[in-house]
Amino acid sequence: MKLTVLVDNSTLIDRYYEGEPGLSLLIEEDGLKILFDCGYSDLFLKNAWKMGLSLDDLDFVLLSHGHMDHTWGLEALTRRLCELRLEGRPCKRPALVAHPEAFTSIALDQCPEIGPLLEPEKLARHYDMRLGKAAQKISERLLFLGEIPRRIGFEQTEGIGFKEGQDTPDRIMDDSALVYRGSEGLVIITGCSHAGICNIVAQAMDLTGESRIADIIGGLHLLSPSRERLEGTVEYLRRIGPETLSPCHCTDLNSKIALAAVTPLREVGVGLEVSYL
């Protein structure tokens, strides 16, 4: 499997791409092209073009959850696919995989919408919609985890914003992740880890029956975490012993320093290309 970072908060030195507060990854595996999250804008398309990568032939679009820094770029991708069809140029009709609640409107403080801009009914005209809470097989070695059970106490959160029709803070039950079953162990690919990275890892191991962790790459939602949460996360990861950690996006510097005591950290930014066996 090859993974390329199209959008992240940071860029790698001497790679002249642009970053934004968001995440988008291109995954190529077993002849499939998979876009994992779309970032906040059309930046993933611009960076892909500069990298010489085409997104006109995507087989899947996977959404980790519904927040704007992961879904608002879907509007730009939809425009791109529509324009290609209008011009009679070749393009695929990708499958769009997500938790069904990823398309519910979310209000936060004075901002009336931090959720996705497009509704499933309209997206279904451009994508093969595969919405569900259960895990979904993407390929022989790639699995979308679906809804993540919240079983670890120190990862419980108060929620962010309010979903339409709810009067309690949104616990972001639509947050999910992707796992690759490689020869060296699992590669867990996350968007923001609102479900808790330890909950995500536990679910990935349960569903695959594999306990070896080769890498965890993506956002870990460790932004000024409580002492209990950070120490609990460090201890959990120390026990499972991942070969590498590749935190980015919503992982702050102090958390990265703490995680570096567990295992070597890979620097992540736009332009990173990494392959897994």
Tab-separated table of C-alpha atoms in Angstrom:
chain	number	residue	atom	x	y	z
A	1	MET	CA	0.000	0.000	0.000
A	2	LYS	CA	1.208	3.481	-0.860
A	3	LEU	CA	-0.060	6.510	1.064
A	4	THR	CA	0.442	10.129	-0.041
A	5	VAL	CA	-0.446	13.125	2.135
A	6	LEU	CA	-2.351	15.617	-0.037
A	7	VAL	CA	-3.484	17.952	2.766
A	8	ASP	CA	-2.276	18.490	6.320
A	9	ASN	CA	-1.704	21.463	8.598
A	10	SER	CA	2.018	21.212	7.794
A	11	THR	CA	4.145	20.732	4.701
A	12	LEU	CA	7.485	18.966	4.409
A	13	ILE	CA	10.641	21.003	3.901
A	14	ASP	CA	11.743	21.399	0.279
A	15	ARG	CA	8.373	20.145	-0.996
A	16	TYR	CA	6.615	23.240	-2.319
A	17	TYR	CA	3.025	22.400	-1.639
A	18	GLU	CA	0.448	24.190	0.489
A	19	GLY	CA	-1.168	23.247	3.780
A	20	GLU	CA	-4.413	24.077	5.557
A	21	PRO	CA	-6.103	23.006	8.801
A	22	GLY	CA	-7.488	19.773	7.389
A	23	LEU	CA	-6.547	16.320	6.177
A	24	SER	CA	-6.657	14.418	2.879
A	25	LEU	CA	-4.758	11.247	1.986
A	26	LEU	CA	-4.459	9.317	-1.270
A	27	ILE	CA	-4.172	5.566	-0.754
A	28	GLU	CA	-3.207	3.192	-3.568
A	29	GLU	CA	-3.596	-0.525	-2.869
A	30	ASP	CA	-4.329	-3.642	-4.928
A	31	GLY	CA	-5.046	-1.563	-8.041
A	32	LEU	CA	-7.481	0.710	-6.183
A	33	LYS	CA	-7.234	4.483	-5.696
A	34	ILE	CA	-8.837	5.695	-2.491
A	35	LEU	CA	-9.242	9.259	-1.239
A	36	PHE	CA	-9.418	9.356	2.557
A	37	ASP	CA	-11.003	12.688	3.528
A	38	CYS	CA	-11.091	15.795	1.343
A	39	GLY	CA	-9.741	18.581	3.543
A	40	TYR	CA	-11.383	21.995	3.887
A	41	SER	CA	-11.116	23.332	0.318
A	42	ASP	CA	-9.969	22.363	-3.173
A	43	LEU	CA	-6.352	22.307	-1.948
A	44	PHE	CA	-6.113	18.504	-2.189
A	45	LEU	CA	-6.820	18.769	-5.927
A	46	LYS	CA	-4.177	21.484	-6.390
A	47	ASN	CA	-1.525	19.598	-4.433
A	48	ALA	CA	-2.329	16.344	-6.253
A	49	TRP	CA	-1.900	18.136	-9.589
A	50	LYS	CA	1.495	19.514	-8.507
A	51	MET	CA	2.500	15.986	-7.473
A	52	GLY	CA	1.507	14.635	-10.882
A	53	LEU	CA	-1.328	12.592	-9.376
A	54	SER	CA	-4.756	12.237	-10.998
A	55	LEU	CA	-7.898	11.989	-8.908
A	56	ASP	CA	-10.134	11.493	-11.947
A	57	ASP	CA	-10.052	7.711	-11.544
A	58	LEU	CA	-10.835	7.277	-7.845
A	59	ASP	CA	-12.482	4.015	-6.847
A	60	PHE	CA	-13.449	5.126	-3.328
A	61	VAL	CA	-13.909	8.276	-1.284
A	62	LEU	CA	-13.835	7.550	2.454
A	63	LEU	CA	-14.927	10.132	5.029
A	64	SER	CA	-13.582	9.726	8.548
A	65	HIS	CA	-16.348	11.973	9.951
A	66	GLY	CA	-18.467	14.973	9.015
A	67	HIS	CA	-16.470	18.001	10.197
A	68	MET	CA	-15.685	20.733	7.693
A	69	ASP	CA	-11.888	20.264	7.721
A	70	HIS	CA	-12.442	16.754	6.337
A	71	THR	CA	-15.551	17.111	4.143
A	72	TRP	CA	-15.831	20.581	2.640
A	73	GLY	CA	-13.396	19.639	-0.128
A	74	LEU	CA	-15.961	17.070	-1.288
A	75	GLU	CA	-17.777	19.932	-3.017
A	76	ALA	CA	-14.665	20.650	-5.122
A	77	LEU	CA	-14.271	16.974	-6.033
A	78	THR	CA	-17.928	16.766	-7.054
A	79	ARG	CA	-17.519	19.825	-9.289
A	80	ARG	CA	-14.441	18.244	-10.839
A	81	LEU	CA	-16.248	14.989	-11.630
A	82	CYS	CA	-19.226	16.877	-13.033
A	83	GLU	CA	-17.021	18.980	-15.313
A	84	LEU	CA	-15.197	15.905	-16.612
A	85	ARG	CA	-18.495	14.279	-17.546
A	86	LEU	CA	-19.785	17.441	-19.213
A	87	GLU	CA	-16.618	17.557	-21.302
A	88	GLY	CA	-16.868	13.873	-22.233
A	89	ARG	CA	-13.563	13.088	-20.556
A	90	PRO	CA	-12.944	9.777	-18.764
A	91	CYS	CA	-13.606	9.544	-15.053
A	92	LYS	CA	-14.927	6.970	-12.633
A	93	ARG	CA	-17.988	7.036	-10.404
A	94	PRO	CA	-16.416	6.484	-6.978
A	95	ALA	CA	-18.065	4.723	-4.063
A	96	LEU	CA	-18.533	7.099	-1.118
A	97	VAL	CA	-18.134	5.336	2.239
A	98	ALA	CA	-19.078	6.970	5.536
A	99	HIS	CA	-21.117	6.645	8.696
A	100	PRO	CA	-24.670	7.903	7.960
A	101	GLU	CA	-24.441	10.545	10.709
A	102	ALA	CA	-21.468	12.114	8.908
A	103	PHE	CA	-24.005	14.057	6.814
A	104	THR	CA	-25.961	15.599	9.688
A	105	SER	CA	-25.684	19.377	10.131
A	106	ILE	CA	-23.640	20.540	13.120
A	107	ALA	CA	-23.769	23.983	14.747
A	108	LEU	CA	-20.917	25.251	16.922
A	109	ASP	CA	-21.219	28.397	19.028
A	110	GLN	CA	-21.923	31.262	16.591
A	111	CYS	CA	-21.187	29.158	13.489
A	112	PRO	CA	-24.407	27.622	12.103
A	113	GLU	CA	-22.671	24.866	10.098
A	114	ILE	CA	-19.413	22.975	10.631
A	115	GLY	CA	-20.711	19.773	9.041
A	116	PRO	CA	-20.787	18.761	5.366
A	117	LEU	CA	-22.128	21.143	2.738
A	118	LEU	CA	-23.705	18.517	0.461
A	119	GLU	CA	-26.578	16.170	1.258
A	120	PRO	CA	-26.554	12.425	0.485
A	121	GLU	CA	-29.505	12.737	-1.911
A	122	LYS	CA	-27.536	15.028	-4.217
A	123	LEU	CA	-24.243	13.192	-3.732
A	124	ALA	CA	-25.962	9.984	-4.880
A	125	ARG	CA	-26.125	11.505	-8.378
A	126	HIS	CA	-22.327	11.479	-8.526
A	127	TYR	CA	-21.240	8.666	-6.181
A	128	ASP	CA	-22.194	5.118	-5.274
A	129	MET	CA	-23.332	5.857	-1.706
A	130	ARG	CA	-22.320	3.249	0.866
A	131	LEU	CA	-23.399	4.695	4.201
A	132	GLY	CA	-23.559	2.465	7.241
A	133	LYS	CA	-22.526	1.987	10.859
A	134	ALA	CA	-21.004	-1.449	10.268
A	135	ALA	CA	-17.430	-2.066	9.143
A	136	GLN	CA	-17.016	-2.144	5.350
A	137	LYS	CA	-14.475	-4.132	3.348
A	138	ILE	CA	-12.655	-1.905	0.850
A	139	SER	CA	-10.200	-4.513	-0.439
A	140	GLU	CA	-8.773	-7.806	0.756
A	141	ARG	CA	-6.482	-5.939	3.139
A	142	LEU	CA	-8.296	-2.639	3.744
A	143	LEU	CA	-11.214	-2.308	6.162
A	144	PHE	CA	-13.262	0.776	7.035
A	145	LEU	CA	-14.020	0.373	10.736
A	146	GLY	CA	-17.516	1.877	10.870
A	147	GLU	CA	-18.841	3.070	14.234
A	148	ILE	CA	-16.215	2.772	16.980
A	149	PRO	CA	-17.353	1.533	20.419
A	150	ARG	CA	-16.386	4.029	23.144
A	151	ARG	CA	-15.036	1.669	25.791
A	152	ILE	CA	-11.988	3.392	27.290
A	153	GLY	CA	-12.861	5.747	30.135
A	154	PHE	CA	-10.146	8.374	29.738
A	155	GLU	CA	-11.148	8.923	26.103
A	156	GLN	CA	-14.712	9.994	26.922
A	157	THR	CA	-15.339	13.592	25.825
A	158	GLU	CA	-18.016	16.227	26.352
A	159	GLY	CA	-18.654	16.527	22.626
A	160	ILE	CA	-18.294	19.303	20.058
A	161	GLY	CA	-21.221	21.423	18.848
A	162	PHE	CA	-24.772	20.206	18.387
A	163	LYS	CA	-26.072	17.983	15.619
A	164	GLU	CA	-29.385	18.954	14.065
A	165	GLY	CA	-32.259	17.512	16.079
A	166	GLN	CA	-30.150	16.863	19.191
A	167	ASP	CA	-30.113	18.863	22.419
A	168	THR	CA	-26.909	17.377	23.854
A	169	PRO	CA	-23.339	18.011	22.628
A	170	ASP	CA	-22.321	15.899	19.651
A	171	ARG	CA	-20.086	12.983	20.644
A	172	ILE	CA	-19.217	12.472	16.957
A	173	MET	CA	-20.289	8.846	16.780
A	174	ASP	CA	-19.685	9.087	13.013
A	175	ASP	CA	-15.914	9.250	13.606
A	176	SER	CA	-14.218	6.225	12.049
A	177	ALA	CA	-10.889	5.079	10.617
A	178	LEU	CA	-9.297	2.730	8.105
A	179	VAL	CA	-7.048	-0.259	8.799
A	180	TYR	CA	-4.629	-1.988	6.434
A	181	ARG	CA	-3.621	-5.561	7.243
A	182	GLY	CA	0.008	-5.619	6.173
A	183	SER	CA	2.661	-8.300	6.440
A	184	GLU	CA	4.356	-6.335	9.233
A	185	GLY	CA	1.144	-5.690	11.162
A	186	LEU	CA	-1.726	-3.222	11.069
A	187	VAL	CA	-1.500	0.278	9.633
A	188	ILE	CA	-4.247	2.361	11.218
A	189	ILE	CA	-5.226	5.468	9.249
A	190	THR	CA	-7.201	8.100	11.130
A	191	GLY	CA	-8.870	11.409	10.364
A	192	CYS	CA	-9.269	13.101	13.745
A	193	SER	CA	-9.702	10.207	16.217
A	194	HIS	CA	-12.657	11.841	17.955
A	195	ALA	CA	-13.601	8.296	18.997
A	196	GLY	CA	-10.258	8.102	20.813
A	197	ILE	CA	-7.160	6.609	19.252
A	198	CYS	CA	-7.058	3.804	21.830
A	199	ASN	CA	-10.689	2.901	21.093
A	200	ILE	CA	-9.852	2.925	17.371
A	201	VAL	CA	-6.809	0.688	17.791
A	202	ALA	CA	-8.785	-1.728	19.993
A	203	GLN	CA	-11.544	-1.971	17.366
A	204	ALA	CA	-9.043	-2.507	14.561
A	205	MET	CA	-7.368	-5.333	16.458
A	206	ASP	CA	-10.717	-6.919	17.328
A	207	LEU	CA	-11.998	-6.850	13.747
A	208	THR	CA	-8.799	-8.141	12.166
A	209	GLY	CA	-7.574	-10.530	14.847
A	210	GLU	CA	-4.106	-8.947	14.514
A	211	SER	CA	-2.271	-7.434	17.486
A	212	ARG	CA	0.901	-6.218	15.760
A	213	ILE	CA	0.793	-2.498	14.910
A	214	ALA	CA	3.151	-1.331	12.164
A	215	ASP	CA	2.042	2.322	12.137
A	216	ILE	CA	-0.691	4.728	13.210
A	217	ILE	CA	-0.919	7.653	10.807
A	218	GLY	CA	-3.284	10.625	10.915
A	219	GLY	CA	-4.873	12.958	13.444
A	220	LEU	CA	-4.987	11.744	17.053
A	221	HIS	CA	-7.177	14.534	18.496
A	222	LEU	CA	-4.645	15.320	21.181
A	223	LEU	CA	-5.006	19.102	21.341
A	224	SER	CA	-4.258	20.282	24.882
A	225	PRO	CA	-5.547	16.951	26.211
A	226	SER	CA	-6.119	16.421	29.907
A	227	ARG	CA	-3.232	14.914	31.826
A	228	GLU	CA	-5.303	11.769	32.359
A	229	ARG	CA	-5.999	11.379	28.650
A	230	LEU	CA	-2.446	11.988	27.498
A	231	GLU	CA	-0.882	9.712	30.113
A	232	GLY	CA	-3.506	7.044	29.454
A	233	THR	CA	-2.876	7.209	25.705
A	234	VAL	CA	0.891	7.006	26.124
A	235	GLU	CA	0.587	4.007	28.439
A	236	TYR	CA	-1.884	2.221	26.134
A	237	LEU	CA	0.375	2.682	23.122
A	238	ARG	CA	3.385	1.597	25.163
A	239	ARG	CA	1.606	-1.678	25.935
A	240	ILE	CA	0.667	-2.464	22.334
A	241	GLY	CA	4.101	-1.432	21.030
A	242	PRO	CA	3.575	0.113	17.560
A	243	GLU	CA	6.645	0.053	15.338
A	244	THR	CA	6.093	3.670	14.284
A	245	LEU	CA	3.745	6.541	15.039
A	246	SER	CA	2.926	9.164	12.395
A	247	PRO	CA	0.749	11.774	14.136
A	248	CYS	CA	-0.387	14.903	12.311
A	249	HIS	CA	-3.296	17.343	11.866
A	250	CYS	CA	-4.962	17.569	15.310
A	251	THR	CA	-1.992	16.437	17.413
A	252	ASP	CA	-0.153	19.182	19.308
A	253	LEU	CA	3.572	19.460	19.980
A	254	ASN	CA	3.451	18.485	23.647
A	255	SER	CA	1.499	15.347	22.776
A	256	LYS	CA	4.018	14.411	20.075
A	257	ILE	CA	6.855	14.831	22.576
A	258	ALA	CA	5.075	12.530	25.021
A	259	LEU	CA	4.376	9.960	22.284
A	260	ALA	CA	8.025	10.010	21.213
A	261	ALA	CA	8.822	8.233	24.491
A	262	VAL	CA	6.834	5.240	23.221
A	263	THR	CA	8.283	4.650	19.757
A	264	PRO	CA	9.945	6.577	16.893
A	265	LEU	CA	7.780	9.298	15.353
A	266	ARG	CA	7.631	9.950	11.616
A	267	GLU	CA	7.388	13.573	10.499
A	268	VAL	CA	4.178	14.030	8.537
A	269	GLY	CA	3.229	16.816	6.160
A	270	VAL	CA	1.926	17.514	2.686
A	271	GLY	CA	4.090	15.649	0.182
A	272	LEU	CA	4.888	12.685	2.392
A	273	GLU	CA	4.870	9.368	0.538
A	274	VAL	CA	5.129	6.159	2.538
A	275	SER	CA	4.712	2.521	1.479
A	276	TYR	CA	3.724	-0.469	3.587
A	277	LEU	CA	4.186	-4.162	2.805
